[in-house]
């Protein structure tokens, strides 16, 4: 397993307005099931749509990149989002750049979103066996790098209005929050004042729409150029981390 040589991580949110709703959506917005030119710094970008709903869920993303021609050439990365300020954010982007895709090849990105929510009945009834409800979803996307293919362009790649791939994680996060009982251990509690959200059991009827996320040039430039930047114009907020991956907002970890 390779340690990434020069990968760094930062996260951004854009001004895209998602209709206020209970539905939190997590998507891989780049790469898609396409062919791209190899790149020294190849982005992997996840989006939280209606991101404010993530506030009490302690969400995390981990993913593995596989070089399908050389299965030893694999790396795993994760976004620990506990320090994220989810307030007032429509779309939150978590991204990293990777050096794995310098050569032509066929690759797989397998990604997992985890989150925790209140167990309403157990918490209300003060059950001694009460625990957080743990949930996770995993998806995978395949893509190819080829010298003759178009250069990686996040603006163009996310300009499409619709996309055939409807993979994404939908959560119906209700307005209801609860205090996590003292006897329930939860690593997210330190970041939410021990508050959890009730997630509806039924699967939302909506379908994921990763193509609703459009990344503009300004956001790309701030992703590429700056490791520490906050700009409030257009509700754009970029939180960065150092190349070693340590920061107060995000932690980069390898395992
Ligand atoms: C990926 O794209 C190819 C070619 O456009 C298509 O044949 C294939 O079904 C797609 N795979 C998925 C999982 O969407
Ligand atoms: C989070 O962001 C909101 C809106 O920008 C701001 O009002 C609030 O003070 C922030 N909270 C923290 C803890 O930084
Ligand atoms: C886990 O999340 C999925 C997708 O939101 C949902 O369909 C499922 O009911 C959830 N499972 C539990 C145990 O809450
Ligand atoms: C945390 O929650 C407690 C009670 O649930 C409340 O009294 C306190 O003000 C909250 N603290 C913050 C910082 O919101
Ligand atoms: C979300 O859950 C609530 C409560 O169970 C339900 O009334 C609502 O229809 C659900 N929304 C979607 C889009 O499934």
mmCIF file of C-alpha atoms and ligand atoms in Angstrom:
data_model
loop_
_atom_site.group_PDB
_atom_site.id
_atom_site.type_symbol
_atom_site.label_atom_id
_atom_site.label_comp_id
_atom_site.label_asym_id
_atom_site.label_seq_id
_atom_site.Cartn_x
_atom_site.Cartn_y
_atom_site.Cartn_z
ATOM 1 C CA UNK A 1 0.000 0.000 0.000
ATOM 2 C CA UNK A 2 1.367 3.374 -0.991
ATOM 3 C CA UNK A 3 1.513 6.420 1.179
ATOM 4 C CA UNK A 4 0.464 9.299 -1.051
ATOM 5 C CA UNK A 5 3.468 11.371 -1.941
ATOM 6 C CA UNK A 6 1.910 14.745 -2.280
ATOM 7 C CA UNK A 7 -1.689 14.692 -1.419
ATOM 8 C CA UNK A 8 -3.373 17.415 0.479
ATOM 9 C CA UNK A 9 -6.791 18.030 1.580
ATOM 10 C CA UNK A 10 -9.205 20.813 1.901
ATOM 11 C CA UNK A 11 -12.861 21.400 1.868
ATOM 12 C CA UNK A 12 -15.054 24.068 0.444
ATOM 13 C CA UNK A 13 -18.622 25.025 0.138
ATOM 14 C CA UNK A 14 -20.245 26.890 -2.669
ATOM 15 C CA UNK A 15 -23.193 29.105 -3.120
ATOM 16 C CA UNK A 16 -25.339 26.555 -4.938
ATOM 17 C CA UNK A 17 -28.815 26.761 -3.517
ATOM 18 C CA UNK A 18 -30.444 23.446 -2.807
ATOM 19 C CA UNK A 19 -34.092 23.738 -1.898
ATOM 20 C CA UNK A 20 -34.374 23.589 1.826
ATOM 21 C CA UNK A 21 -35.517 20.121 2.697
ATOM 22 C CA UNK A 22 -34.906 17.348 5.135
ATOM 23 C CA UNK A 23 -32.793 15.430 2.678
ATOM 24 C CA UNK A 24 -29.055 15.383 3.120
ATOM 25 C CA UNK A 25 -27.253 14.019 0.079
ATOM 26 C CA UNK A 26 -23.630 12.879 -0.105
ATOM 27 C CA UNK A 27 -22.123 12.347 -3.559
ATOM 28 C CA UNK A 28 -18.830 11.686 -5.225
ATOM 29 C CA UNK A 29 -18.842 14.543 -7.731
ATOM 30 C CA UNK A 30 -15.443 13.822 -9.222
ATOM 31 C CA UNK A 31 -14.190 11.590 -10.805
ATOM 32 C CA UNK A 32 -17.105 10.165 -12.753
ATOM 33 C CA UNK A 33 -17.363 7.086 -14.926
ATOM 34 C CA UNK A 34 -15.254 8.724 -17.664
ATOM 35 C CA UNK A 35 -11.813 8.971 -19.217
ATOM 36 C CA UNK A 36 -9.446 11.759 -18.185
ATOM 37 C CA UNK A 37 -5.892 12.733 -19.023
ATOM 38 C CA UNK A 38 -3.383 11.659 -16.359
ATOM 39 C CA UNK A 39 -2.603 14.465 -13.918
ATOM 40 C CA UNK A 40 0.058 15.118 -11.303
ATOM 41 C CA UNK A 41 -2.597 16.318 -8.931
ATOM 42 C CA UNK A 42 -5.802 14.484 -9.540
ATOM 43 C CA UNK A 43 -8.802 15.651 -7.500
ATOM 44 C CA UNK A 44 -11.297 13.480 -5.690
ATOM 45 C CA UNK A 45 -14.268 15.592 -4.635
ATOM 46 C CA UNK A 46 -17.240 14.746 -2.460
ATOM 47 C CA UNK A 47 -20.236 17.008 -1.901
ATOM 48 C CA UNK A 48 -22.722 17.299 0.915
ATOM 49 C CA UNK A 49 -25.894 18.845 -0.486
ATOM 50 C CA UNK A 50 -28.183 20.534 2.010
ATOM 51 C CA UNK A 51 -25.137 20.305 4.228
ATOM 52 C CA UNK A 52 -26.686 21.958 7.237
ATOM 53 C CA UNK A 53 -28.502 18.682 7.862
ATOM 54 C CA UNK A 54 -25.169 16.989 8.549
ATOM 55 C CA UNK A 55 -24.630 19.025 11.668
ATOM 56 C CA UNK A 56 -25.610 16.421 14.272
ATOM 57 C CA UNK A 57 -24.719 13.280 12.346
ATOM 58 C CA UNK A 58 -20.964 13.092 12.836
ATOM 59 C CA UNK A 59 -20.499 12.143 9.166
ATOM 60 C CA UNK A 60 -17.227 10.810 7.826
ATOM 61 C CA UNK A 61 -16.038 9.702 4.412
ATOM 62 C CA UNK A 62 -13.371 7.158 3.696
ATOM 63 C CA UNK A 63 -12.334 5.929 0.316
ATOM 64 C CA UNK A 64 -9.902 3.645 -1.413
ATOM 65 C CA UNK A 65 -8.324 4.228 -4.785
ATOM 66 C CA UNK A 66 -7.371 1.114 -6.694
ATOM 67 C CA UNK A 67 -5.127 0.888 -9.701
ATOM 68 C CA UNK A 68 -6.812 -2.019 -11.432
ATOM 69 C CA UNK A 69 -3.639 -2.873 -13.359
ATOM 70 C CA UNK A 70 -1.509 -3.043 -10.231
ATOM 71 C CA UNK A 71 -3.530 -3.965 -7.187
ATOM 72 C CA UNK A 72 -0.579 -3.151 -4.902
ATOM 73 C CA UNK A 73 -0.948 0.450 -6.008
ATOM 74 C CA UNK A 74 -3.754 1.307 -3.668
ATOM 75 C CA UNK A 75 -4.358 4.055 -1.224
ATOM 76 C CA UNK A 76 -6.927 4.820 1.377
ATOM 77 C CA UNK A 77 -7.865 8.264 2.557
ATOM 78 C CA UNK A 78 -10.516 9.735 4.777
ATOM 79 C CA UNK A 79 -12.260 12.963 5.618
ATOM 80 C CA UNK A 80 -12.903 13.408 9.296
ATOM 81 C CA UNK A 81 -15.483 16.162 9.274
ATOM 82 C CA UNK A 82 -16.171 16.533 12.957
ATOM 83 C CA UNK A 83 -14.745 20.032 13.156
ATOM 84 C CA UNK A 84 -16.796 21.291 10.228
ATOM 85 C CA UNK A 85 -19.094 24.236 10.823
ATOM 86 C CA UNK A 86 -22.182 23.025 8.980
ATOM 87 C CA UNK A 87 -24.300 26.038 9.832
ATOM 88 C CA UNK A 88 -25.667 27.987 6.891
ATOM 89 C CA UNK A 89 -23.981 25.845 4.303
ATOM 90 C CA UNK A 90 -25.858 24.700 1.248
ATOM 91 C CA UNK A 91 -23.188 22.577 -0.325
ATOM 92 C CA UNK A 92 -20.018 21.512 1.357
ATOM 93 C CA UNK A 93 -17.174 20.028 -0.632
ATOM 94 C CA UNK A 94 -14.546 17.738 0.805
ATOM 95 C CA UNK A 95 -11.692 17.150 -1.540
ATOM 96 C CA UNK A 96 -8.171 15.883 -1.836
ATOM 97 C CA UNK A 97 -5.601 15.671 -4.584
ATOM 98 C CA UNK A 98 -3.803 12.478 -5.445
ATOM 99 C CA UNK A 99 -0.629 11.555 -7.226
ATOM 100 C CA UNK A 100 -1.734 8.016 -8.017
ATOM 101 C CA UNK A 101 -3.087 8.971 -11.434
ATOM 102 C CA UNK A 102 0.090 10.147 -13.156
ATOM 103 C CA UNK A 103 -0.037 7.256 -15.587
ATOM 104 C CA UNK A 104 -2.524 5.839 -17.989
ATOM 105 C CA UNK A 105 -4.655 3.192 -16.402
ATOM 106 C CA UNK A 106 -7.968 1.990 -15.158
ATOM 107 C CA UNK A 107 -8.964 2.889 -11.605
ATOM 108 C CA UNK A 108 -11.645 2.311 -9.050
ATOM 109 C CA UNK A 109 -12.766 4.649 -6.275
ATOM 110 C CA UNK A 110 -14.669 2.878 -3.575
ATOM 111 C CA UNK A 111 -16.146 5.211 -0.970
ATOM 112 C CA UNK A 112 -18.002 4.838 2.283
ATOM 113 C CA UNK A 113 -20.030 7.381 4.195
ATOM 114 C CA UNK A 114 -20.696 6.705 7.873
ATOM 115 C CA UNK A 115 -23.003 8.585 10.228
ATOM 116 C CA UNK A 116 -24.790 8.190 13.531
ATOM 117 C CA UNK A 117 -28.220 9.303 14.661
ATOM 118 C CA UNK A 118 -30.443 9.176 17.740
ATOM 119 C CA UNK A 119 -32.247 5.994 18.686
ATOM 120 C CA UNK A 120 -35.402 7.885 19.522
ATOM 121 C CA UNK A 121 -37.229 5.171 21.470
ATOM 122 C CA UNK A 122 -34.228 3.990 23.425
ATOM 123 C CA UNK A 123 -33.189 7.513 24.354
ATOM 124 C CA UNK A 124 -36.711 8.568 25.308
ATOM 125 C CA UNK A 125 -37.223 5.509 27.434
ATOM 126 C CA UNK A 126 -33.797 5.841 29.034
ATOM 127 C CA UNK A 127 -32.875 2.270 28.173
ATOM 128 C CA UNK A 128 -29.615 1.152 29.726
ATOM 129 C CA UNK A 129 -28.807 -0.600 26.446
ATOM 130 C CA UNK A 130 -29.281 2.575 24.387
ATOM 131 C CA UNK A 131 -26.739 3.185 21.622
ATOM 132 C CA UNK A 132 -26.386 5.518 18.702
ATOM 133 C CA UNK A 133 -27.830 4.189 15.444
ATOM 134 C CA UNK A 134 -24.811 3.572 13.242
ATOM 135 C CA UNK A 135 -25.271 3.626 9.524
ATOM 136 C CA UNK A 136 -23.069 3.498 6.461
ATOM 137 C CA UNK A 137 -23.291 3.234 2.692
ATOM 138 C CA UNK A 138 -20.622 2.253 0.188
ATOM 139 C CA UNK A 139 -20.473 3.017 -3.523
ATOM 140 C CA UNK A 140 -17.846 2.622 -6.211
ATOM 141 C CA UNK A 141 -16.989 4.378 -9.443
ATOM 142 C CA UNK A 142 -14.576 3.307 -12.171
ATOM 143 C CA UNK A 143 -12.645 5.608 -14.428
ATOM 144 C CA UNK A 144 -9.783 5.598 -16.905
ATOM 145 C CA UNK A 145 -6.787 7.833 -17.472
ATOM 146 C CA UNK A 146 -5.492 8.143 -21.019
ATOM 147 C CA UNK A 147 -3.121 10.733 -22.493
ATOM 148 C CA UNK A 148 -5.411 11.490 -25.416
ATOM 149 C CA UNK A 149 -8.362 12.273 -23.117
ATOM 150 C CA UNK A 150 -9.418 15.775 -22.035
ATOM 151 C CA UNK A 151 -7.562 17.380 -19.151
ATOM 152 C CA UNK A 152 -9.142 17.241 -15.736
ATOM 153 C CA UNK A 153 -11.457 20.234 -15.501
ATOM 154 C CA UNK A 154 -13.721 20.340 -12.465
ATOM 155 C CA UNK A 155 -15.775 23.217 -13.857
ATOM 156 C CA UNK A 156 -16.543 21.398 -17.102
ATOM 157 C CA UNK A 157 -16.979 18.065 -15.365
ATOM 158 C CA UNK A 158 -19.614 19.456 -13.024
ATOM 159 C CA UNK A 159 -21.343 21.714 -15.547
ATOM 160 C CA UNK A 160 -23.646 18.968 -16.779
ATOM 161 C CA UNK A 161 -27.192 19.343 -15.584
ATOM 162 C CA UNK A 162 -27.972 15.677 -15.396
ATOM 163 C CA UNK A 163 -25.907 12.563 -15.138
ATOM 164 C CA UNK A 164 -26.723 8.940 -15.750
ATOM 165 C CA UNK A 165 -25.102 7.776 -12.543
ATOM 166 C CA UNK A 166 -27.473 8.167 -9.661
ATOM 167 C CA UNK A 167 -25.189 6.908 -6.948
ATOM 168 C CA UNK A 168 -25.254 8.878 -3.767
ATOM 169 C CA UNK A 169 -26.338 8.615 -0.183
ATOM 170 C CA UNK A 170 -29.644 10.129 0.870
ATOM 171 C CA UNK A 171 -30.629 10.647 4.469
ATOM 172 C CA UNK A 172 -33.963 11.963 5.643
ATOM 173 C CA UNK A 173 -32.777 14.042 8.596
ATOM 174 C CA UNK A 174 -35.759 15.329 10.570
ATOM 175 C CA UNK A 175 -35.839 18.583 12.510
ATOM 176 C CA UNK A 176 -35.942 16.631 15.716
ATOM 177 C CA UNK A 177 -32.807 16.577 17.834
ATOM 178 C CA UNK A 178 -32.224 14.912 21.186
ATOM 179 C CA UNK A 179 -29.713 15.074 23.976
ATOM 180 C CA UNK A 180 -27.531 11.974 23.859
ATOM 181 C CA UNK A 181 -27.955 10.193 27.222
ATOM 182 C CA UNK A 182 -24.898 10.260 29.458
ATOM 183 C CA UNK A 183 -24.499 6.469 29.323
ATOM 184 C CA UNK A 184 -24.224 6.418 25.519
ATOM 185 C CA UNK A 185 -20.698 6.681 24.200
ATOM 186 C CA UNK A 186 -20.432 8.773 21.078
ATOM 187 C CA UNK A 187 -17.287 10.270 19.617
ATOM 188 C CA UNK A 188 -19.359 12.877 17.786
ATOM 189 C CA UNK A 189 -20.783 14.284 21.001
ATOM 190 C CA UNK A 190 -17.848 16.576 21.701
ATOM 191 C CA UNK A 191 -18.607 18.384 18.474
ATOM 192 C CA UNK A 192 -22.384 18.618 18.814
ATOM 193 C CA UNK A 193 -22.786 19.422 22.503
ATOM 194 C CA UNK A 194 -24.023 15.826 22.852
ATOM 195 C CA UNK A 195 -26.891 16.510 20.484
ATOM 196 C CA UNK A 196 -28.013 13.972 17.911
ATOM 197 C CA UNK A 197 -30.555 14.163 15.112
ATOM 198 C CA UNK A 198 -33.407 11.792 14.439
ATOM 199 C CA UNK A 199 -33.129 10.296 10.958
ATOM 200 C CA UNK A 200 -36.391 8.978 9.500
ATOM 201 C CA UNK A 201 -36.393 5.228 8.994
ATOM 202 C CA UNK A 202 -38.040 5.261 5.619
ATOM 203 C CA UNK A 203 -35.792 5.652 2.630
ATOM 204 C CA UNK A 204 -36.346 9.040 0.991
ATOM 205 C CA UNK A 205 -38.273 8.748 -2.231
ATOM 206 C CA UNK A 206 -35.933 11.182 -4.004
ATOM 207 C CA UNK A 207 -33.077 9.948 -6.188
ATOM 208 C CA UNK A 208 -29.538 11.223 -5.713
ATOM 209 C CA UNK A 209 -28.590 14.044 -8.060
ATOM 210 C CA UNK A 210 -24.815 14.455 -7.994
ATOM 211 C CA UNK A 211 -25.057 16.618 -11.113
ATOM 212 C CA UNK A 212 -26.835 19.316 -9.159
ATOM 213 C CA UNK A 213 -23.437 20.220 -7.739
ATOM 214 C CA UNK A 214 -21.644 22.709 -9.957
ATOM 215 C CA UNK A 215 -18.144 23.750 -9.084
ATOM 216 C CA UNK A 216 -17.217 27.184 -10.341
ATOM 217 C CA UNK A 217 -13.865 28.518 -11.384
ATOM 218 C CA UNK A 218 -13.368 30.523 -8.215
ATOM 219 C CA UNK A 219 -13.890 27.468 -6.082
ATOM 220 C CA UNK A 220 -11.475 25.429 -8.178
ATOM 221 C CA UNK A 221 -8.873 28.166 -7.926
ATOM 222 C CA UNK A 222 -9.245 28.328 -4.194
ATOM 223 C CA UNK A 223 -9.033 24.560 -3.965
ATOM 224 C CA UNK A 224 -5.842 24.551 -5.991
ATOM 225 C CA UNK A 225 -4.177 27.677 -4.803
ATOM 226 C CA UNK A 226 -4.837 28.130 -1.187
ATOM 227 C CA UNK A 227 -4.510 25.958 1.800
ATOM 228 C CA UNK A 228 -5.935 28.454 4.222
ATOM 229 C CA UNK A 229 -8.643 30.666 2.931
ATOM 230 C CA UNK A 230 -12.002 31.836 3.978
ATOM 231 C CA UNK A 231 -14.124 33.984 1.782
ATOM 232 C CA UNK A 232 -17.657 34.826 2.657
ATOM 233 C CA UNK A 233 -18.707 36.218 -0.701
ATOM 234 C CA UNK A 234 -21.390 34.054 -2.321
ATOM 235 C CA UNK A 235 -21.479 31.868 0.729
ATOM 236 C CA UNK A 236 -18.193 30.354 -0.358
ATOM 237 C CA UNK A 237 -16.135 28.993 2.395
ATOM 238 C CA UNK A 238 -12.938 27.104 1.938
ATOM 239 C CA UNK A 239 -11.253 25.442 4.800
ATOM 240 C CA UNK A 240 -7.861 24.058 4.110
ATOM 241 C CA UNK A 241 -5.187 21.966 5.615
ATOM 242 C CA UNK A 242 -1.458 21.760 5.333
ATOM 243 C CA UNK A 243 0.181 19.287 2.978
ATOM 244 C CA UNK A 244 0.795 16.946 5.883
ATOM 245 C CA UNK A 245 -2.919 16.847 6.330
ATOM 246 C CA UNK A 246 -3.171 18.283 9.807
ATOM 247 C CA UNK A 247 -5.559 21.079 10.517
ATOM 248 C CA UNK A 248 -8.174 22.128 12.964
ATOM 249 C CA UNK A 249 -10.909 21.561 10.431
ATOM 250 C CA UNK A 250 -9.932 18.310 8.822
ATOM 251 C CA UNK A 251 -7.595 15.474 9.506
ATOM 252 C CA UNK A 252 -5.942 13.390 6.862
ATOM 253 C CA UNK A 253 -5.194 9.897 7.935
ATOM 254 C CA UNK A 254 -3.666 6.892 6.264
ATOM 255 C CA UNK A 255 -4.351 3.348 7.278
HETATM 256 C C1 LIG B 1 -19.757 3.695 -17.377
HETATM 257 O O1 LIG B 1 -19.710 4.244 -18.693
HETATM 258 C C2 LIG B 1 -19.717 3.245 -19.693
HETATM 259 C C3 LIG B 1 -19.489 3.942 -21.041
HETATM 260 O O2 LIG B 1 -20.148 5.173 -21.099
HETATM 261 C C4 LIG B 1 -21.026 2.488 -19.651
HETATM 262 O O3 LIG B 1 -21.063 1.473 -20.619
HETATM 263 C C5 LIG B 1 -21.156 1.837 -18.265
HETATM 264 O O4 LIG B 1 -22.413 1.202 -18.144
HETATM 265 C C6 LIG B 1 -21.033 2.880 -17.171
HETATM 266 N N1 LIG B 1 -20.971 2.217 -15.888
HETATM 267 C C7 LIG B 1 -21.682 2.612 -14.858
HETATM 268 C C8 LIG B 1 -21.495 1.804 -13.606
HETATM 269 O O5 LIG B 1 -22.442 3.559 -14.898
HETATM 270 C C1 LIG B 2 -20.491 28.757 12.088
HETATM 271 O O1 LIG B 2 -20.868 29.513 10.964
HETATM 272 C C2 LIG B 2 -21.915 30.435 11.255
HETATM 273 C C3 LIG B 2 -22.344 31.080 9.942
HETATM 274 O O2 LIG B 2 -21.274 31.469 9.170
HETATM 275 C C4 LIG B 2 -21.417 31.443 12.294
HETATM 276 O O3 LIG B 2 -22.461 32.345 12.612
HETATM 277 C C5 LIG B 2 -20.995 30.690 13.562
HETATM 278 O O4 LIG B 2 -20.433 31.584 14.488
HETATM 279 C C6 LIG B 2 -19.989 29.618 13.225
HETATM 280 N N1 LIG B 2 -19.755 28.817 14.400
HETATM 281 C C7 LIG B 2 -18.543 28.565 14.843
HETATM 282 C C8 LIG B 2 -18.461 27.702 16.063
HETATM 283 O O5 LIG B 2 -17.528 28.969 14.292
HETATM 284 C C1 LIG B 3 -29.385 3.590 6.871
HETATM 285 O O1 LIG B 3 -29.476 4.586 5.861
HETATM 286 C C2 LIG B 3 -30.197 4.174 4.708
HETATM 287 C C3 LIG B 3 -30.055 5.279 3.671
HETATM 288 O O2 LIG B 3 -30.394 6.543 4.175
HETATM 289 C C4 LIG B 3 -31.649 3.878 5.113
HETATM 290 O O3 LIG B 3 -32.348 3.414 3.991
HETATM 291 C C5 LIG B 3 -31.663 2.834 6.211
HETATM 292 O O4 LIG B 3 -32.984 2.673 6.677
HETATM 293 C C6 LIG B 3 -30.769 3.269 7.380
HETATM 294 N N1 LIG B 3 -30.690 2.200 8.357
HETATM 295 C C7 LIG B 3 -30.920 2.407 9.646
HETATM 296 C C8 LIG B 3 -30.703 1.242 10.541
HETATM 297 O O5 LIG B 3 -31.253 3.511 10.078
HETATM 298 C C1 LIG B 4 -25.236 22.315 25.627
HETATM 299 O O1 LIG B 4 -26.434 21.685 26.063
HETATM 300 C C2 LIG B 4 -26.845 22.047 27.365
HETATM 301 C C3 LIG B 4 -28.104 21.289 27.780
HETATM 302 O O2 LIG B 4 -28.474 20.341 26.865
HETATM 303 C C4 LIG B 4 -27.121 23.563 27.415
HETATM 304 O O3 LIG B 4 -27.463 23.925 28.750
HETATM 305 C C5 LIG B 4 -25.869 24.299 26.975
HETATM 306 O O4 LIG B 4 -26.152 25.679 26.902
HETATM 307 C C6 LIG B 4 -25.405 23.829 25.606
HETATM 308 N N1 LIG B 4 -24.147 24.474 25.284
HETATM 309 C C7 LIG B 4 -23.932 25.051 24.107
HETATM 310 C C8 LIG B 4 -22.592 25.620 23.907
HETATM 311 O O5 LIG B 4 -24.787 25.086 23.229
HETATM 312 C C1 LIG B 5 -38.829 12.197 5.619
HETATM 313 O O1 LIG B 5 -39.368 11.629 6.792
HETATM 314 C C2 LIG B 5 -40.575 12.225 7.212
HETATM 315 C C3 LIG B 5 -40.938 11.612 8.559
HETATM 316 O O2 LIG B 5 -40.914 10.205 8.509
HETATM 317 C C4 LIG B 5 -41.636 12.001 6.149
HETATM 318 O O3 LIG B 5 -42.834 12.628 6.538
HETATM 319 C C5 LIG B 5 -41.132 12.594 4.833
HETATM 320 O O4 LIG B 5 -42.076 12.309 3.790
HETATM 321 C C6 LIG B 5 -39.792 12.016 4.465
HETATM 322 N N1 LIG B 5 -39.286 12.711 3.268
HETATM 323 C C7 LIG B 5 -38.927 12.064 2.149
HETATM 324 C C8 LIG B 5 -38.498 12.925 1.012
HETATM 325 O O5 LIG B 5 -38.937 10.845 2.058
#
